Amino acid sequence: VATFLTPTQEKEERHQWVQLVGHRGTFKKGIHDGYILKELSEHEKYCCEILQTDSLKDFVPKYNGIVKDAEGRLFIEMEDLLASFNEPSIMDCKIGVRTYLEEELDKAECNPEPRTDLYNKMIAIDVSAPTEKEHEEKKILKTRYMIWRESLSSSQNLGFRIEAIQISHGSMLKEFHRIKECDDVKQQLKNFLANSLSRANQYLERLFELRSTCIRSRFFRSHELIGSSLLFVHDKKKASVWMIDFGKTRFLPDGIHITHEKSWIRDSHEDGYLIGLDNLITLLQEIINE
Ligand code: ATP
Ligand code: MG
Ligand code: MG
């Protein structure tokens, strides 16, 4: 059921909601207290729906259906995970050994149209990355960009990468594209935890629970989770973590089963979700035991 949002409702921001990644303007304040709106993707809507009755339901935002705004744009309404925190610190970790779908790679390969936006994204990170020809054309093939991007960060070797961190009222940190080595990632995690052992332990407990719940989840068994994140949130009193962003989560094709813990080879559909989760757990344990 679609509900209209009046412009005045949209202006009445209760608390400053923080969006770490993703396109600007794709999120709004929800109709209901403690809810937010995210621009509709059919894939994400489908995941949110079935996750509400899966064993993972306590690890995902509550889902409240579809909402239409005054301009007719459709949104999913979901729980604002920041709502119960006071001046929260937030970290978005993208989980998995790759962040593109195999179908995106197939599509990019059959349809090789080099793109200027990808060239610009590449040089924003590393001016020396494009080849001479790419510099001349100011265009990059999507497959080339996707594979290059993944090799820069810790996604391939650790099965996760930090996308962004916001420490309470501090500025937002997003310069993680080239953080690849385990020790460097650990340092960033330490900064985020800000020397709180109890906070690190709360996160660790929650990740253990998440791992064991994943193993018995029907949803987890039957889907590949690509580009999905863990959203870490804490304030002075508590710390917790949730799964978000199911825009690229897909039901596995017929006859394909994945372990979520093997490295990816083409056509295997392995996502490496548990590789990332296990590495996060190990790093947290190391930080706690230091
Ligand atoms: P991308 O695909 O580029 O990662 P996206 O448009 O799919 O972006 P998300 O990754 O779902 O968007 O969310 C972007 C950011 O918005 C997150 O990093 C987080 O800061 C915030 N966010 C998303 N969902 C929630 C939620 N339920 N509660 C609180 N914050 C959220
Ligand atoms: Mg995301
Ligand atoms: Mg997304």
Short mmCIF file of N, CA and C in Angstrom, two decimals, residues 68-217:
data_model
loop_
_atom_site.label_atom_id
_atom_site.label_comp_id
_atom_site.label_asym_id
_atom_site.label_seq_id
_atom_site.Cartn_x
_atom_site.Cartn_y
_atom_site.Cartn_z
N LYS A 68 5.08 5.75 -1.36
CA LYS A 68 5.23 6.60 -2.54
C LYS A 68 5.35 8.05 -2.08
N ASP A 69 6.30 8.80 -2.61
CA ASP A 69 6.42 10.21 -2.19
C ASP A 69 5.58 11.11 -3.10
N ALA A 70 5.63 12.40 -2.82
CA ALA A 70 4.78 13.36 -3.54
C ALA A 70 5.06 13.36 -5.05
N GLU A 71 6.29 13.02 -5.43
CA GLU A 71 6.62 12.99 -6.86
C GLU A 71 6.35 11.63 -7.50
N GLY A 72 5.82 10.71 -6.69
CA GLY A 72 5.49 9.40 -7.25
C GLY A 72 6.64 8.40 -7.21
N ARG A 73 7.75 8.77 -6.56
CA ARG A 73 8.86 7.81 -6.45
C ARG A 73 8.56 6.78 -5.36
N LEU A 74 8.96 5.55 -5.61
CA LEU A 74 8.68 4.47 -4.66
C LEU A 74 9.88 4.18 -3.78
N PHE A 75 9.58 3.88 -2.51
CA PHE A 75 10.61 3.61 -1.51
C PHE A 75 10.24 2.38 -0.70
N ILE A 76 11.24 1.72 -0.11
CA ILE A 76 10.93 0.73 0.91
C ILE A 76 11.08 1.44 2.26
N GLU A 77 10.18 1.11 3.18
CA GLU A 77 10.29 1.71 4.50
C GLU A 77 10.91 0.69 5.45
N MET A 78 12.03 1.07 6.04
CA MET A 78 12.69 0.13 6.96
C MET A 78 13.15 0.83 8.22
N GLU A 79 13.40 0.01 9.22
CA GLU A 79 13.82 0.50 10.53
C GLU A 79 15.08 1.36 10.42
N ASP A 80 15.08 2.48 11.09
CA ASP A 80 16.29 3.31 11.20
C ASP A 80 17.14 2.71 12.32
N LEU A 81 18.24 2.09 11.93
CA LEU A 81 19.06 1.38 12.92
C LEU A 81 19.78 2.33 13.88
N LEU A 82 19.78 3.62 13.53
CA LEU A 82 20.45 4.60 14.41
C LEU A 82 19.51 5.15 15.48
N ALA A 83 18.21 4.87 15.30
CA ALA A 83 17.19 5.55 16.11
C ALA A 83 17.37 5.39 17.62
N SER A 84 17.86 4.24 18.05
CA SER A 84 17.95 4.03 19.50
C SER A 84 19.31 4.42 20.07
N PHE A 85 20.14 5.07 19.24
CA PHE A 85 21.47 5.46 19.71
C PHE A 85 21.54 6.97 19.92
N ASN A 86 22.43 7.35 20.82
CA ASN A 86 22.64 8.76 21.11
C ASN A 86 24.00 9.18 20.56
N GLU A 87 24.01 10.08 19.59
CA GLU A 87 25.25 10.50 18.93
C GLU A 87 26.11 9.31 18.52
N PRO A 88 25.56 8.44 17.66
CA PRO A 88 26.26 7.19 17.34
C PRO A 88 27.52 7.36 16.47
N SER A 89 28.43 6.41 16.65
CA SER A 89 29.53 6.21 15.70
C SER A 89 29.10 5.06 14.80
N ILE A 90 29.42 5.18 13.51
CA ILE A 90 28.89 4.22 12.53
C ILE A 90 30.00 3.76 11.59
N MET A 91 29.96 2.47 11.26
CA MET A 91 30.92 1.96 10.26
C MET A 91 30.18 1.03 9.30
N ASP A 92 30.40 1.24 8.01
CA ASP A 92 29.83 0.38 6.98
C ASP A 92 30.94 -0.49 6.42
N CYS A 93 30.82 -1.83 6.61
CA CYS A 93 31.79 -2.78 6.02
C CYS A 93 31.08 -3.58 4.95
N LYS A 94 31.59 -3.51 3.75
CA LYS A 94 31.00 -4.28 2.65
C LYS A 94 31.58 -5.68 2.72
N ILE A 95 30.70 -6.69 2.78
CA ILE A 95 31.16 -8.06 3.01
C ILE A 95 31.23 -8.84 1.69
N GLY A 96 32.26 -9.70 1.61
CA GLY A 96 32.39 -10.58 0.45
C GLY A 96 33.67 -10.35 -0.33
N VAL A 97 34.07 -11.37 -1.08
CA VAL A 97 35.32 -11.29 -1.83
C VAL A 97 35.16 -10.56 -3.15
N ARG A 98 33.92 -10.36 -3.58
CA ARG A 98 33.67 -9.53 -4.77
C ARG A 98 32.42 -8.72 -4.51
N THR A 99 32.29 -7.59 -5.19
CA THR A 99 31.13 -6.74 -4.94
C THR A 99 30.32 -6.53 -6.22
N TYR A 100 30.60 -7.34 -7.24
CA TYR A 100 29.79 -7.29 -8.46
C TYR A 100 29.20 -8.67 -8.71
N LEU A 101 28.06 -8.68 -9.39
CA LEU A 101 27.40 -9.94 -9.72
C LEU A 101 28.04 -10.55 -10.96
N GLU A 102 28.00 -11.88 -11.04
CA GLU A 102 28.52 -12.53 -12.25
C GLU A 102 27.77 -12.02 -13.48
N GLU A 103 26.47 -11.76 -13.32
CA GLU A 103 25.68 -11.27 -14.47
C GLU A 103 26.14 -9.88 -14.90
N GLU A 104 26.66 -9.09 -13.96
CA GLU A 104 27.18 -7.75 -14.33
C GLU A 104 28.44 -7.89 -15.16
N LEU A 105 29.25 -8.89 -14.79
CA LEU A 105 30.47 -9.14 -15.53
C LEU A 105 30.13 -9.64 -16.94
N ASP A 106 29.15 -10.58 -17.03
CA ASP A 106 28.69 -11.10 -18.33
C ASP A 106 28.20 -9.95 -19.20
N LYS A 107 27.37 -9.11 -18.58
CA LYS A 107 26.76 -8.00 -19.31
C LYS A 107 27.84 -7.03 -19.80
N ALA A 108 28.77 -6.72 -18.89
CA ALA A 108 29.84 -5.79 -19.24
C ALA A 108 30.70 -6.36 -20.37
N GLU A 109 30.83 -7.69 -20.39
CA GLU A 109 31.65 -8.31 -21.43
C GLU A 109 30.97 -8.32 -22.79
N CYS A 110 29.64 -8.58 -22.81
CA CYS A 110 28.96 -8.61 -24.13
C CYS A 110 28.77 -7.22 -24.67
N ASN A 111 28.81 -6.26 -23.81
CA ASN A 111 28.43 -4.91 -24.19
C ASN A 111 29.55 -3.92 -23.88
N PRO A 112 30.68 -4.08 -24.56
CA PRO A 112 31.84 -3.29 -24.12
C PRO A 112 31.79 -1.83 -24.53
N GLU A 113 31.12 -1.04 -23.71
CA GLU A 113 31.08 0.41 -23.95
C GLU A 113 31.90 1.11 -22.88
N PRO A 114 33.10 1.55 -23.22
CA PRO A 114 33.91 2.24 -22.21
C PRO A 114 33.20 3.49 -21.70
N ARG A 115 33.38 3.77 -20.42
CA ARG A 115 32.63 4.86 -19.80
C ARG A 115 33.50 5.96 -19.19
N THR A 116 33.09 7.19 -19.41
CA THR A 116 33.82 8.34 -18.87
C THR A 116 33.67 8.43 -17.35
N ASP A 117 32.48 8.12 -16.84
CA ASP A 117 32.27 8.21 -15.38
C ASP A 117 33.22 7.26 -14.64
N LEU A 118 33.46 6.09 -15.22
CA LEU A 118 34.35 5.13 -14.57
C LEU A 118 35.81 5.60 -14.64
N TYR A 119 36.15 6.23 -15.78
CA TYR A 119 37.49 6.81 -15.90
C TYR A 119 37.69 7.86 -14.81
N ASN A 120 36.69 8.71 -14.63
CA ASN A 120 36.78 9.76 -13.61
C ASN A 120 36.88 9.18 -12.21
N LYS A 121 36.10 8.10 -11.96
CA LYS A 121 36.18 7.45 -10.65
C LYS A 121 37.57 6.88 -10.43
N MET A 122 38.14 6.29 -11.49
CA MET A 122 39.46 5.67 -11.36
C MET A 122 40.53 6.71 -11.07
N ILE A 123 40.54 7.80 -11.82
CA ILE A 123 41.60 8.79 -11.58
C ILE A 123 41.41 9.54 -10.26
N ALA A 124 40.17 9.56 -9.79
CA ALA A 124 39.95 10.18 -8.46
C ALA A 124 40.68 9.37 -7.39
N ILE A 125 40.83 8.08 -7.61
CA ILE A 125 41.52 7.22 -6.66
C ILE A 125 43.01 7.13 -6.98
N ASP A 126 43.33 6.94 -8.25
CA ASP A 126 44.72 6.78 -8.65
C ASP A 126 44.91 7.27 -10.09
N VAL A 127 45.53 8.44 -10.22
CA VAL A 127 45.72 9.04 -11.55
C VAL A 127 46.59 8.15 -12.43
N SER A 128 47.43 7.34 -11.81
CA SER A 128 48.35 6.55 -12.64
C SER A 128 47.76 5.19 -13.01
N ALA A 129 46.54 4.93 -12.59
CA ALA A 129 45.95 3.61 -12.87
C ALA A 129 45.56 3.37 -14.34
N PRO A 130 44.99 4.35 -15.02
CA PRO A 130 44.60 4.09 -16.42
C PRO A 130 45.81 3.90 -17.33
N THR A 131 45.63 3.10 -18.37
CA THR A 131 46.69 2.92 -19.36
C THR A 131 46.75 4.18 -20.23
N GLU A 132 47.76 4.26 -21.09
CA GLU A 132 47.90 5.42 -21.96
C GLU A 132 46.66 5.61 -22.84
N LYS A 133 46.19 4.47 -23.37
CA LYS A 133 45.02 4.49 -24.25
C LYS A 133 43.78 4.97 -23.48
N GLU A 134 43.64 4.48 -22.24
CA GLU A 134 42.49 4.88 -21.43
C GLU A 134 42.54 6.38 -21.11
N HIS A 135 43.76 6.87 -20.86
CA HIS A 135 43.92 8.31 -20.61
C HIS A 135 43.52 9.11 -21.84
N GLU A 136 43.92 8.61 -23.00
CA GLU A 136 43.61 9.31 -24.25
C GLU A 136 42.10 9.40 -24.46
N GLU A 137 41.43 8.25 -24.28
CA GLU A 137 39.98 8.18 -24.51
C GLU A 137 39.18 8.76 -23.35
N LYS A 138 39.81 8.87 -22.19
CA LYS A 138 39.11 9.26 -20.96
C LYS A 138 37.91 8.36 -20.71
N LYS A 139 38.09 7.07 -21.02
CA LYS A 139 37.02 6.09 -20.84
C LYS A 139 37.60 4.77 -20.35
N ILE A 140 36.80 4.06 -19.55
CA ILE A 140 37.24 2.78 -19.00
C ILE A 140 36.13 1.75 -19.18
N LEU A 141 36.54 0.52 -19.55
CA LEU A 141 35.57 -0.58 -19.63
C LEU A 141 35.08 -0.93 -18.23
N LYS A 142 33.83 -1.28 -18.14
CA LYS A 142 33.27 -1.58 -16.82
C LYS A 142 33.94 -2.79 -16.17
N THR A 143 34.18 -3.85 -16.96
CA THR A 143 34.84 -5.06 -16.39
C THR A 143 36.22 -4.70 -15.84
N ARG A 144 36.93 -3.91 -16.60
CA ARG A 144 38.26 -3.49 -16.19
C ARG A 144 38.19 -2.72 -14.87
N TYR A 145 37.23 -1.81 -14.79
CA TYR A 145 37.07 -1.01 -13.58
C TYR A 145 36.70 -1.89 -12.39
N MET A 146 35.75 -2.81 -12.61
CA MET A 146 35.26 -3.65 -11.52
C MET A 146 36.39 -4.50 -10.93
N ILE A 147 37.18 -5.10 -11.82
CA ILE A 147 38.24 -5.99 -11.35
C ILE A 147 39.37 -5.18 -10.68
N TRP A 148 39.69 -4.05 -11.27
CA TRP A 148 40.74 -3.17 -10.70
C TRP A 148 40.35 -2.70 -9.31
N ARG A 149 39.12 -2.25 -9.19
CA ARG A 149 38.61 -1.70 -7.93
C ARG A 149 38.70 -2.73 -6.79
N GLU A 150 38.33 -3.97 -7.12
CA GLU A 150 38.34 -5.02 -6.11
C GLU A 150 39.76 -5.37 -5.64
N SER A 151 40.72 -5.21 -6.55
CA SER A 151 42.09 -5.59 -6.21
C SER A 151 42.77 -4.54 -5.33
N LEU A 152 42.18 -3.35 -5.28
CA LEU A 152 42.78 -2.25 -4.50
C LEU A 152 42.52 -2.38 -3.02
N SER A 153 41.34 -2.87 -2.71
CA SER A 153 40.90 -2.88 -1.31
C SER A 153 41.16 -4.25 -0.69
N SER A 154 40.66 -4.42 0.52
CA SER A 154 40.85 -5.70 1.21
C SER A 154 39.79 -6.74 0.83
N SER A 155 38.85 -6.39 -0.06
CA SER A 155 37.77 -7.33 -0.41
C SER A 155 38.29 -8.70 -0.83
N GLN A 156 39.22 -8.68 -1.79
CA GLN A 156 39.71 -9.96 -2.32
C GLN A 156 40.44 -10.79 -1.26
N ASN A 157 41.33 -10.16 -0.50
CA ASN A 157 42.10 -10.96 0.45
C ASN A 157 41.43 -11.19 1.79
N LEU A 158 40.61 -10.24 2.26
CA LEU A 158 39.99 -10.42 3.59
C LEU A 158 38.50 -10.75 3.53
N GLY A 159 37.90 -10.61 2.35
CA GLY A 159 36.47 -10.89 2.25
C GLY A 159 35.60 -9.78 2.82
N PHE A 160 36.21 -8.63 3.11
CA PHE A 160 35.42 -7.45 3.48
C PHE A 160 36.28 -6.22 3.28
N ARG A 161 35.62 -5.09 3.17
CA ARG A 161 36.36 -3.82 3.18
C ARG A 161 35.54 -2.78 3.92
N ILE A 162 36.27 -1.87 4.57
CA ILE A 162 35.58 -0.77 5.24
C ILE A 162 35.21 0.23 4.16
N GLU A 163 33.94 0.62 4.11
CA GLU A 163 33.49 1.59 3.11
C GLU A 163 33.56 3.01 3.67
N ALA A 164 33.12 3.17 4.90
CA ALA A 164 33.10 4.49 5.51
C ALA A 164 32.95 4.37 7.02
N ILE A 165 33.46 5.38 7.71
CA ILE A 165 33.35 5.45 9.17
C ILE A 165 32.95 6.86 9.55
N GLN A 166 32.03 6.95 10.48
CA GLN A 166 31.71 8.27 11.04
C GLN A 166 31.81 8.13 12.56
N ILE A 167 32.73 8.85 13.15
CA ILE A 167 32.87 8.76 14.59
C ILE A 167 32.08 9.87 15.25
N SER A 168 31.00 9.48 15.93
CA SER A 168 30.09 10.41 16.60
C SER A 168 29.92 11.69 15.78
N HIS A 169 30.27 12.85 16.33
CA HIS A 169 30.07 14.08 15.56
C HIS A 169 31.24 14.43 14.65
N GLY A 170 32.24 13.55 14.63
CA GLY A 170 33.42 13.84 13.82
C GLY A 170 33.11 13.82 12.33
N SER A 171 34.14 14.05 11.52
CA SER A 171 33.89 14.07 10.09
C SER A 171 33.84 12.63 9.57
N MET A 172 33.24 12.47 8.40
CA MET A 172 33.07 11.16 7.82
C MET A 172 34.35 10.75 7.08
N LEU A 173 34.82 9.54 7.36
CA LEU A 173 36.03 9.05 6.70
C LEU A 173 35.64 8.08 5.60
N LYS A 174 36.13 8.34 4.40
CA LYS A 174 35.76 7.48 3.28
C LYS A 174 36.98 7.04 2.47
N GLU A 175 38.16 7.37 2.95
CA GLU A 175 39.36 7.09 2.15
C GLU A 175 39.89 5.67 2.39
N PHE A 176 39.04 4.70 2.14
CA PHE A 176 39.46 3.33 2.42
C PHE A 176 39.68 2.49 1.16
N HIS A 177 39.53 3.14 0.01
CA HIS A 177 39.62 2.41 -1.28
C HIS A 177 40.90 1.61 -1.42
N ARG A 178 41.97 2.14 -0.83
CA ARG A 178 43.27 1.49 -1.05
C ARG A 178 43.81 0.82 0.20
N ILE A 179 42.94 0.63 1.18
CA ILE A 179 43.38 -0.08 2.37
C ILE A 179 43.15 -1.56 2.15
N LYS A 180 44.25 -2.27 2.05
CA LYS A 180 44.21 -3.65 1.58
C LYS A 180 44.81 -4.61 2.60
N GLU A 181 45.87 -4.19 3.26
CA GLU A 181 46.60 -5.09 4.15
C GLU A 181 45.89 -5.23 5.49
N CYS A 182 45.98 -6.46 6.01
CA CYS A 182 45.33 -6.82 7.25
C CYS A 182 45.65 -5.84 8.40
N ASP A 183 46.92 -5.50 8.56
CA ASP A 183 47.33 -4.62 9.65
C ASP A 183 46.72 -3.22 9.53
N ASP A 184 46.60 -2.75 8.28
CA ASP A 184 46.02 -1.42 8.07
C ASP A 184 44.53 -1.42 8.36
N VAL A 185 43.86 -2.50 7.97
CA VAL A 185 42.43 -2.61 8.25
C VAL A 185 42.23 -2.67 9.77
N LYS A 186 43.09 -3.45 10.43
CA LYS A 186 43.00 -3.59 11.88
C LYS A 186 43.15 -2.23 12.57
N GLN A 187 44.08 -1.42 12.08
CA GLN A 187 44.29 -0.10 12.65
C GLN A 187 43.02 0.76 12.54
N GLN A 188 42.35 0.65 11.38
CA GLN A 188 41.10 1.41 11.19
C GLN A 188 40.02 0.92 12.16
N LEU A 189 39.96 -0.40 12.34
CA LEU A 189 38.98 -0.95 13.28
C LEU A 189 39.27 -0.45 14.70
N LYS A 190 40.55 -0.41 15.04
CA LYS A 190 40.94 0.08 16.37
C LYS A 190 40.52 1.53 16.56
N ASN A 191 40.74 2.34 15.54
CA ASN A 191 40.32 3.74 15.62
C ASN A 191 38.82 3.84 15.85
N PHE A 192 38.09 3.00 15.13
CA PHE A 192 36.63 3.03 15.26
C PHE A 192 36.20 2.62 16.67
N LEU A 193 36.86 1.61 17.22
CA LEU A 193 36.49 1.11 18.56
C LEU A 193 36.90 2.07 19.68
N ALA A 194 37.84 2.95 19.37
CA ALA A 194 38.30 3.96 20.31
C ALA A 194 38.62 3.39 21.70
N ASN A 195 39.42 2.33 21.69
CA ASN A 195 39.95 1.75 22.95
C ASN A 195 38.92 1.21 23.93
N SER A 196 37.72 0.95 23.47
CA SER A 196 36.74 0.39 24.41
C SER A 196 36.67 -1.13 24.27
N LEU A 197 37.13 -1.80 25.30
CA LEU A 197 37.15 -3.25 25.30
C LEU A 197 35.74 -3.82 25.36
N SER A 198 34.88 -3.18 26.14
CA SER A 198 33.51 -3.69 26.27
C SER A 198 32.77 -3.55 24.95
N ARG A 199 33.03 -2.46 24.24
CA ARG A 199 32.44 -2.25 22.93
C ARG A 199 32.90 -3.35 21.96
N ALA A 200 34.20 -3.61 21.95
CA ALA A 200 34.75 -4.64 21.07
C ALA A 200 34.12 -6.00 21.39
N ASN A 201 33.94 -6.27 22.68
CA ASN A 201 33.32 -7.53 23.09
C ASN A 201 31.85 -7.63 22.69
N GLN A 202 31.14 -6.51 22.77
CA GLN A 202 29.73 -6.53 22.34
C GLN A 202 29.62 -6.81 20.84
N TYR A 203 30.48 -6.17 20.07
CA TYR A 203 30.49 -6.43 18.62
C TYR A 203 30.84 -7.90 18.35
N LEU A 204 31.84 -8.39 19.06
CA LEU A 204 32.31 -9.76 18.85
C LEU A 204 31.18 -10.77 19.13
N GLU A 205 30.51 -10.60 20.27
CA GLU A 205 29.38 -11.46 20.64
C GLU A 205 28.32 -11.49 19.54
N ARG A 206 28.00 -10.30 19.08
CA ARG A 206 26.95 -10.15 18.07
C ARG A 206 27.38 -10.83 16.75
N LEU A 207 28.68 -10.70 16.40
CA LEU A 207 29.15 -11.33 15.16
C LEU A 207 29.16 -12.85 15.29
N PHE A 208 29.46 -13.36 16.47
CA PHE A 208 29.38 -14.81 16.71
C PHE A 208 27.94 -15.30 16.51
N GLU A 209 27.00 -14.54 17.09
CA GLU A 209 25.59 -14.90 16.95
C GLU A 209 25.16 -14.84 15.49
N LEU A 210 25.63 -13.79 14.80
CA LEU A 210 25.29 -13.65 13.39
C LEU A 210 25.80 -14.86 12.61
N ARG A 211 27.05 -15.26 12.89
CA ARG A 211 27.63 -16.38 12.15
C ARG A 211 26.82 -17.65 12.35
N SER A 212 26.49 -17.94 13.59
CA SER A 212 25.75 -19.19 13.83
C SER A 212 24.33 -19.10 13.27
N THR A 213 23.77 -17.91 13.24
CA THR A 213 22.42 -17.76 12.66
C THR A 213 22.48 -17.91 11.14
N CYS A 214 23.52 -17.37 10.52
CA CYS A 214 23.70 -17.53 9.07
C CYS A 214 23.69 -19.01 8.69
N ILE A 215 24.43 -19.79 9.47
CA ILE A 215 24.58 -21.22 9.15
C ILE A 215 23.23 -21.94 9.13
N ARG A 216 22.29 -21.52 10.02
CA ARG A 216 21.00 -22.22 9.99
C ARG A 216 19.90 -21.46 9.24
N SER A 217 20.27 -20.35 8.61
CA SER A 217 19.27 -19.55 7.89
C SER A 217 18.96 -20.14 6.50
#
